[in-house]
Coordinates of C-alpha atoms (C1' of nucleotides) in Angstrom, one line a residue:
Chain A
X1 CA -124.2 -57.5 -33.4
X2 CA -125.4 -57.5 -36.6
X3 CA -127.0 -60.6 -36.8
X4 CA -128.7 -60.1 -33.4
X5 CA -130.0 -57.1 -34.7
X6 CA -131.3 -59.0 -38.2
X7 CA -132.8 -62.0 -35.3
X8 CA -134.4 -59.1 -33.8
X9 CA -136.2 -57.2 -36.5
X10 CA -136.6 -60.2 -38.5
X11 CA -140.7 -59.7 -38.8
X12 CA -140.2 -56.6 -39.7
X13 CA -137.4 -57.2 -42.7
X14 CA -140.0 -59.5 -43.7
X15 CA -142.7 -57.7 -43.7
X16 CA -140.6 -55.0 -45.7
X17 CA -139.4 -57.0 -48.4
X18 CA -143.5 -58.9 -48.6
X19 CA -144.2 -55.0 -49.3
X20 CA -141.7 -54.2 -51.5
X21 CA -142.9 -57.6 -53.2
X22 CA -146.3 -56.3 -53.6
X23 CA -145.5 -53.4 -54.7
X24 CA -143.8 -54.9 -57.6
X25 CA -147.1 -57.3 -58.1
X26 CA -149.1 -53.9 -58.2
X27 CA -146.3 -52.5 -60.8
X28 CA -146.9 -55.6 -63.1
X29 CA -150.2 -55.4 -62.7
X30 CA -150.8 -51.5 -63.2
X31 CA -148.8 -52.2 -66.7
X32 CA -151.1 -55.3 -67.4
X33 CA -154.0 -53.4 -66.9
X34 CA -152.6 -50.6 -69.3
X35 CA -152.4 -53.3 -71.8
X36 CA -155.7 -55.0 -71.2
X37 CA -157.7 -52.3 -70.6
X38 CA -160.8 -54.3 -69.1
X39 CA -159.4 -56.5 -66.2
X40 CA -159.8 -53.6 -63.7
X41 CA -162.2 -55.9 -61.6
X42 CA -159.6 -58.8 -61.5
X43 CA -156.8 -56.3 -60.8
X44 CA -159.3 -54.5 -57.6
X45 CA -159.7 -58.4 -56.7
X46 CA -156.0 -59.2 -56.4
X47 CA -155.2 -56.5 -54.5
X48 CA -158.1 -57.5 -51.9
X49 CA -156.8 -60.8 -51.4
X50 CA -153.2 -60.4 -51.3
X51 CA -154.3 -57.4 -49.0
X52 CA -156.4 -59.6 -47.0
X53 CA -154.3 -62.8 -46.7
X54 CA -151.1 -60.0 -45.6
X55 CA -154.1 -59.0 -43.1
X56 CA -154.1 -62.3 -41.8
X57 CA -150.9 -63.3 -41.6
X58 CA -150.1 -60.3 -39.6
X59 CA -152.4 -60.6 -37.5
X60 CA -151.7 -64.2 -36.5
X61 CA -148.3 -63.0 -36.4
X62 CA -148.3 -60.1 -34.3
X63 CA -151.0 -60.4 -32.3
X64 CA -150.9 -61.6 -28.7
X65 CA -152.2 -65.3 -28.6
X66 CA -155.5 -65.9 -27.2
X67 CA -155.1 -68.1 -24.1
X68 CA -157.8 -70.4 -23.1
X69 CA -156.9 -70.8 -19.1
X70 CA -158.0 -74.5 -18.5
X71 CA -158.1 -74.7 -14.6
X72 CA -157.9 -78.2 -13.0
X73 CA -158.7 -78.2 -10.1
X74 CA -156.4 -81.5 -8.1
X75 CA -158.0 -81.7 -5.0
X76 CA -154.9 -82.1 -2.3
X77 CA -156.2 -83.5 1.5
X78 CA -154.7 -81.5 3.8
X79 CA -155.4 -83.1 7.4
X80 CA -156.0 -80.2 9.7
X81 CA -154.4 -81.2 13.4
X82 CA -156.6 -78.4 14.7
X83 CA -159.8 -77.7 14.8
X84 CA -160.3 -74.4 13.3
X85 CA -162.6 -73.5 16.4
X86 CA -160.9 -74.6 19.1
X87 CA -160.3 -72.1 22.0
X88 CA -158.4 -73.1 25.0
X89 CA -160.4 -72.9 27.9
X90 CA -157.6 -71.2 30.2
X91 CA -159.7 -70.6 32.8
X92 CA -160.6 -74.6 33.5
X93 CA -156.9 -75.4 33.1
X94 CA -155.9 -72.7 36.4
X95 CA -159.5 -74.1 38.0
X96 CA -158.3 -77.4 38.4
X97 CA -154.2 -76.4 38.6
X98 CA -152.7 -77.9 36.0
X99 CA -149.2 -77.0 35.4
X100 CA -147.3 -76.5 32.3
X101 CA -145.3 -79.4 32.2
X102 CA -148.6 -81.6 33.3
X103 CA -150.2 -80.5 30.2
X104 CA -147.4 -81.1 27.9
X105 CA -147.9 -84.9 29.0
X106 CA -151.6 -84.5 28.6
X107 CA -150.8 -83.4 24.8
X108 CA -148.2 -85.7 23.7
X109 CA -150.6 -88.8 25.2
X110 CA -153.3 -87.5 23.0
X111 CA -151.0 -87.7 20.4
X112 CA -150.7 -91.1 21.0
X113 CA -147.4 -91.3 22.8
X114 CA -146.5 -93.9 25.4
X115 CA -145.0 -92.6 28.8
X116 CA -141.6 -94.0 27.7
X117 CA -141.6 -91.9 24.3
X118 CA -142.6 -88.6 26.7
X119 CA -139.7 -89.3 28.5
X120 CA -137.4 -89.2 25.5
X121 CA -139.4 -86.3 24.0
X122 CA -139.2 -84.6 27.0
X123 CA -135.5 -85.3 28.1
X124 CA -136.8 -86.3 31.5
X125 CA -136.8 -89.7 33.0
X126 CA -139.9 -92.0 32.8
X127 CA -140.3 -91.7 36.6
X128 CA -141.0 -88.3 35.9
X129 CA -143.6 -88.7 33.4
X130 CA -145.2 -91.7 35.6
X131 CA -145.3 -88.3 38.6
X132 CA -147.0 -85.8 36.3
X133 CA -149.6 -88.3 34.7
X134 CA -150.5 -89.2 38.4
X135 CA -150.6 -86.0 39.4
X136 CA -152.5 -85.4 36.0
X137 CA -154.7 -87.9 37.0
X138 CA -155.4 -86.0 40.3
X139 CA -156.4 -82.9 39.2
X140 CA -158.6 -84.3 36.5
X141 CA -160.4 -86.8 38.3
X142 CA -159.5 -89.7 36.4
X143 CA -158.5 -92.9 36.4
X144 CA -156.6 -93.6 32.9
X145 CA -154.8 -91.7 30.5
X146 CA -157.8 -92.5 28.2
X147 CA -160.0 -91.2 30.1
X148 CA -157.8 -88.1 30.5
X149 CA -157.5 -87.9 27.1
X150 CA -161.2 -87.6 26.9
X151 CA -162.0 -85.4 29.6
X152 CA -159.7 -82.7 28.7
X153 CA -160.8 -82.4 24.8
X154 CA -164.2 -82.4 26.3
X155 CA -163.0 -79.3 28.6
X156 CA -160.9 -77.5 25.4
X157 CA -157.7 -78.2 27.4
X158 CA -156.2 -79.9 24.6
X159 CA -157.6 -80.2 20.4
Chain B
X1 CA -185.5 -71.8 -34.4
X2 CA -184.8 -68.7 -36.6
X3 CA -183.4 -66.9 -33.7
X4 CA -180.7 -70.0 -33.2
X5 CA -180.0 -69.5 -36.6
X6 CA -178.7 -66.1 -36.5
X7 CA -177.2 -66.4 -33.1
X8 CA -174.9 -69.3 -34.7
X9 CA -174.5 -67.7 -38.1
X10 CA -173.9 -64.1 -36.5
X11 CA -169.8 -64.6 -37.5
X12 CA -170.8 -65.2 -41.6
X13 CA -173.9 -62.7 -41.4
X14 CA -171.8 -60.0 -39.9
X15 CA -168.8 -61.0 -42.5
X16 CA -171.7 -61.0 -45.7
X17 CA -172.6 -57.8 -44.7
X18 CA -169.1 -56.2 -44.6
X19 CA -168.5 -57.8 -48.0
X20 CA -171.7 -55.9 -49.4
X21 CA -170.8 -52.8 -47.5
X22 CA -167.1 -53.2 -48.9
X23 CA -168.6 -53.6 -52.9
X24 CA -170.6 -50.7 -52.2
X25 CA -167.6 -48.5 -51.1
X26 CA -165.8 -49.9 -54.1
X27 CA -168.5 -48.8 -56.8
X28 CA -168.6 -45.9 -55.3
X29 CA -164.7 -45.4 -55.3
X30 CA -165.0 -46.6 -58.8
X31 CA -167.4 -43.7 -59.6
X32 CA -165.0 -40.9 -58.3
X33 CA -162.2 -42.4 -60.2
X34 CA -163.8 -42.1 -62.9
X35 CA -164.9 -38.6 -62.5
X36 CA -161.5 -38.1 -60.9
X37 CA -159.1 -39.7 -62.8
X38 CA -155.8 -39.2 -61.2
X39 CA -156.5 -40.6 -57.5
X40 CA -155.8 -44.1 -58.9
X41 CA -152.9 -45.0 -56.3
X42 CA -155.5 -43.2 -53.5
X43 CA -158.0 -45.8 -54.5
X44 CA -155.8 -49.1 -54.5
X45 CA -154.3 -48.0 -51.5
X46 CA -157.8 -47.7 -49.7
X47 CA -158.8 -51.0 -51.1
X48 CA -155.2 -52.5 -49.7
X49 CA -155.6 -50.8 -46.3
X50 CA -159.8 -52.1 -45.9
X51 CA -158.9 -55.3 -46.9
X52 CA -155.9 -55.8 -44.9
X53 CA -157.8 -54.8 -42.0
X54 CA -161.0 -57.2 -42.6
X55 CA -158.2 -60.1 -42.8
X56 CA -156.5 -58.9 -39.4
X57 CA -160.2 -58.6 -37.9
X58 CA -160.8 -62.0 -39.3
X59 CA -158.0 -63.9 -38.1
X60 CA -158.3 -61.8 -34.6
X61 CA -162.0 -63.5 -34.7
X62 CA -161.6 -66.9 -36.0
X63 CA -158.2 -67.6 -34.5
X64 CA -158.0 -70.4 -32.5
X65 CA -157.1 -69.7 -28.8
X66 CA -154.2 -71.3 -27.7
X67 CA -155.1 -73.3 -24.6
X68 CA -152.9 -73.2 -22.0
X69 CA -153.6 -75.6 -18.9
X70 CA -153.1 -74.4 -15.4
X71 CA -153.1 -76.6 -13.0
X72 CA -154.3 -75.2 -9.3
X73 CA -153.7 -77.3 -6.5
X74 CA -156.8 -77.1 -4.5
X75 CA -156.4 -77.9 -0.9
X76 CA -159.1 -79.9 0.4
X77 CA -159.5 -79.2 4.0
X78 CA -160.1 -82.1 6.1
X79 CA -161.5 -81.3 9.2
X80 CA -161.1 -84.0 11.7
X81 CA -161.9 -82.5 15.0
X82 CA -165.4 -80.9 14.8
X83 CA -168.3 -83.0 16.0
X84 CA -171.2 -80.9 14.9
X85 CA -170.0 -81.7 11.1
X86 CA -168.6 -85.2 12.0
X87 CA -168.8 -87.4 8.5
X88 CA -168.7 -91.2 9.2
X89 CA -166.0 -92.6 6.8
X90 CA -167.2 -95.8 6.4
X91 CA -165.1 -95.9 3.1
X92 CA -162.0 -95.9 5.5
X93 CA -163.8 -98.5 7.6
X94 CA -163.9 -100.9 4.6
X95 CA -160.8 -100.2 3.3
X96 CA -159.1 -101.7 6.5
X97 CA -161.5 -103.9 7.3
X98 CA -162.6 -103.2 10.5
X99 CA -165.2 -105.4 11.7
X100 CA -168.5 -104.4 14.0
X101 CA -167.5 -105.6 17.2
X102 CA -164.1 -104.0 16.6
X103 CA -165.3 -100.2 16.0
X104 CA -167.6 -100.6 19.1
X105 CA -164.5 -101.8 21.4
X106 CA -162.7 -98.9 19.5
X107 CA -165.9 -96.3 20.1
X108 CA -165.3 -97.4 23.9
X109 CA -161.8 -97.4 23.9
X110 CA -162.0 -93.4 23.1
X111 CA -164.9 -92.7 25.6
X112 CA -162.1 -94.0 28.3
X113 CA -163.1 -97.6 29.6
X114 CA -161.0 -100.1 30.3
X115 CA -160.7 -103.5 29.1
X116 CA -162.7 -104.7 31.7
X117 CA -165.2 -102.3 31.7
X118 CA -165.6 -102.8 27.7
X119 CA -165.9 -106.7 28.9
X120 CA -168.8 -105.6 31.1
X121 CA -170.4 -103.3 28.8
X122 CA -170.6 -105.7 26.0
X123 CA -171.0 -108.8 27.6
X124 CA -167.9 -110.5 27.0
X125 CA -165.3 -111.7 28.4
X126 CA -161.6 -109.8 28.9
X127 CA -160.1 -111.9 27.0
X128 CA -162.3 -111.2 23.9
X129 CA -161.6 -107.4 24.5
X130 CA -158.2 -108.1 24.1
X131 CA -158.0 -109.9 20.9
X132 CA -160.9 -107.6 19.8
X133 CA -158.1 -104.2 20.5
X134 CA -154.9 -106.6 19.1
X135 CA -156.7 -107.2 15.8
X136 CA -157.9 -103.4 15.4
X137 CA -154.5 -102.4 16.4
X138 CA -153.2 -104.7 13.4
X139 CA -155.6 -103.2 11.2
X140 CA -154.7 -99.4 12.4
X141 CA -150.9 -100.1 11.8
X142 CA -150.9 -98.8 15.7
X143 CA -148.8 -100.3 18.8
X144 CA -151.1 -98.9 21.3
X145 CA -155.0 -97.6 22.6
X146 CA -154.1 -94.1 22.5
X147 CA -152.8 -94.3 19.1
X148 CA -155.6 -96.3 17.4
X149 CA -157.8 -93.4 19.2
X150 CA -155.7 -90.6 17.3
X151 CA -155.6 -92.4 14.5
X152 CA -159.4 -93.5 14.4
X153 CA -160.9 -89.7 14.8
X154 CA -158.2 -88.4 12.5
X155 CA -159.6 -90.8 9.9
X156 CA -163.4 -90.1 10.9
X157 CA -163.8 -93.5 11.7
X158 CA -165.4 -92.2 15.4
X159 CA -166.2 -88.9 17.0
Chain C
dC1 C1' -134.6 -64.6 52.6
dT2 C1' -138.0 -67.8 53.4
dT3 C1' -141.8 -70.5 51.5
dA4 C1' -144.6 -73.0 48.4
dA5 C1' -145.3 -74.9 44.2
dA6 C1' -143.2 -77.0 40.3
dA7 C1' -140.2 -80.2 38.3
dT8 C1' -137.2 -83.8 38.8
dC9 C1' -136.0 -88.7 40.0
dA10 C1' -135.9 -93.2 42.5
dC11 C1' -137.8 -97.7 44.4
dC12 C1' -141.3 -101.0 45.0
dC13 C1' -145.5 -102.8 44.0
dT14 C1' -150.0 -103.8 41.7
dT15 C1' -152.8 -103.8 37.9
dA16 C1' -153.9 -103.1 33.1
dA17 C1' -152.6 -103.5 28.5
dG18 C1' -150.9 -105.9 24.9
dT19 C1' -148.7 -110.3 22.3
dA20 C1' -148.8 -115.0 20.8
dT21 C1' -151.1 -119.0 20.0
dG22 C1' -154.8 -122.1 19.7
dA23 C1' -159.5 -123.4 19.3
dA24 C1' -164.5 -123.6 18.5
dG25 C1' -169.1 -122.2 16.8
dG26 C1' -171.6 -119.6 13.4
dA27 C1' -172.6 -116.9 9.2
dA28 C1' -171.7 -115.7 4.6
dA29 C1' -169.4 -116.4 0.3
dA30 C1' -167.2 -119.3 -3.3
Chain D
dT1 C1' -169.8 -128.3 0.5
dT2 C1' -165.7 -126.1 1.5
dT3 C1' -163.6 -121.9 2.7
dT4 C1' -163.1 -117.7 4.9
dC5 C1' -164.1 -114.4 8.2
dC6 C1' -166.2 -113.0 12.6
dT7 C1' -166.9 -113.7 17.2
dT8 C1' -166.0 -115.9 21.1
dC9 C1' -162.9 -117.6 24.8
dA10 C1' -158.6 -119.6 27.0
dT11 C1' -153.7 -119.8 28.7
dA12 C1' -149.3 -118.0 29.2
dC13 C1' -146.3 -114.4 28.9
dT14 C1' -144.2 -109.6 28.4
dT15 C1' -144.5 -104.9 28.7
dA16 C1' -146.7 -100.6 30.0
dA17 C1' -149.4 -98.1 33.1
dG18 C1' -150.5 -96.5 37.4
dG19 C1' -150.2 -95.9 42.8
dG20 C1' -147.6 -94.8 47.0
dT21 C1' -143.9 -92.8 49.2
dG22 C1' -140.0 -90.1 49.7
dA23 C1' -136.4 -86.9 48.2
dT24 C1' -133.8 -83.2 45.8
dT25 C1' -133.5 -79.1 43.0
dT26 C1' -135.3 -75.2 40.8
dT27 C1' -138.4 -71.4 40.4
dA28 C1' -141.4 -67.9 41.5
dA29 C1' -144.0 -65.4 44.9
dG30 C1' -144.5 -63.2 49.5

DNA sequence: CTTAAAATCACCCTTAAGTATGAAGGAAAA
DNA sequence: TTTTCCTTCATACTTAAGGGTGATTTTAAG
């Protein structure tokens, strides 16, 4: 407890006994002056700078740090998979009738994915992706996936 | 010239002129104490307290800050997707060493054609097509067209 | 409760895509 | 001048994509 409380106040002990210090310097130095009568300047002087450098050291102490913010900017790519203005065109997507399923195809080729990986993705046979690609295909007027793929970002059916 | 002067003086100027005002205050303080001659303590005590404050004011001023660095993660949007702000990364190009011939197949590739109808359009034969698209998709890291399409626009290599 | 569309799957077949390998001419760099 | 890369083409082969047809089950609408 005690010495918690002596880690805690320890500036001010300090800065206690560095008074009652100077207090004896001014003490000494009253009864120097009293004996030579003529080093009042010197005496005013002391006092200044012991006055002053307490000042300062205080100050440095006790007063909140002056923080220089240094901001680094660390440029971090972040791909965007969307185009920030994209807006589904709902309304081609009902014109020419393509279902749900039919359009989850269309996204995951655009993504790159070949009918077999659909399939797994999709937990339905490949048969079943080879009927909604044709069927795709169909409704889109089109003749290969790429050219699906093409046609539908240039309708905002897919980003 | 003059006006530089004082603007990168202004610290020491305003200090001289404290020190003046602060001898003045003193010959005056000497003055009363001589006239009255008991406020001695008073007197030493003002001096104390004015020069403990111009050392706290001076350290306050000439401190140095403490820098502290903060580093801010700036994320860099890449937008791949948009085609009215499409940047050609030809850095990218280079970097994986994509040849001519090989961006035009790829530039086809995306618009939908075939490999024949890339054959046609560039006056070459299938075959060439096809070692043109095995090399890119060596170069993409990519197993298929779709991919190295994906992949291509993501890395603003085409539209 | 029908009915139609959607979703699922199968089989067979054709065509396209992609791989591997080799080769030859031309242009640019070492 | 040699080397390297690009472009071109060929053959043979494997795999993926796509077309046609038919069938079953599920789901949503009339």
């Amino acid at each position: 407890m005690s010495t918690v409380f002596l880690a805690k106040n320890k500036l001010i002990i300090i800065y206690g006994a560095s008074l009652a210090l100077l207090l004896l310097i001014l003490k000494w130095l009253e009864y120097r002056f009293v004996v030579v009568s003529h080093s009042f300047e010197i005496y005013i002087g002391g006092i200044a700078l012991i006055f002053m450098g307490l000042g300062i050291w205080l100050a440095l102490k006790l007063a909140k740090p002056k923080v220089e913010t240094v901001i680094v900017e660390v440029e971090k790519e972040v791909f965007i998979n969307s185009n920030p203005d994209f807006v589904f065109n709902e309304a081609e997507l009902e014109k020419l009738g393509i279902s749900k399923r039919e359009l989850e195809v269309l996204q995951l080729m655009s993504a790159g994915l070949s009918n077999n990986e659909i399939a797994e993705k999709l937990f339905v046979s490949l048969n079943t992706v080879k009927t909604h690609s044709s069927k795709l295909f169909e409704k889109l007027d089109v003749k290969r996936r790429t050219q699906a793929i093409e046609k539908a970002k240039r309708l905002s059916l897919i980003q």
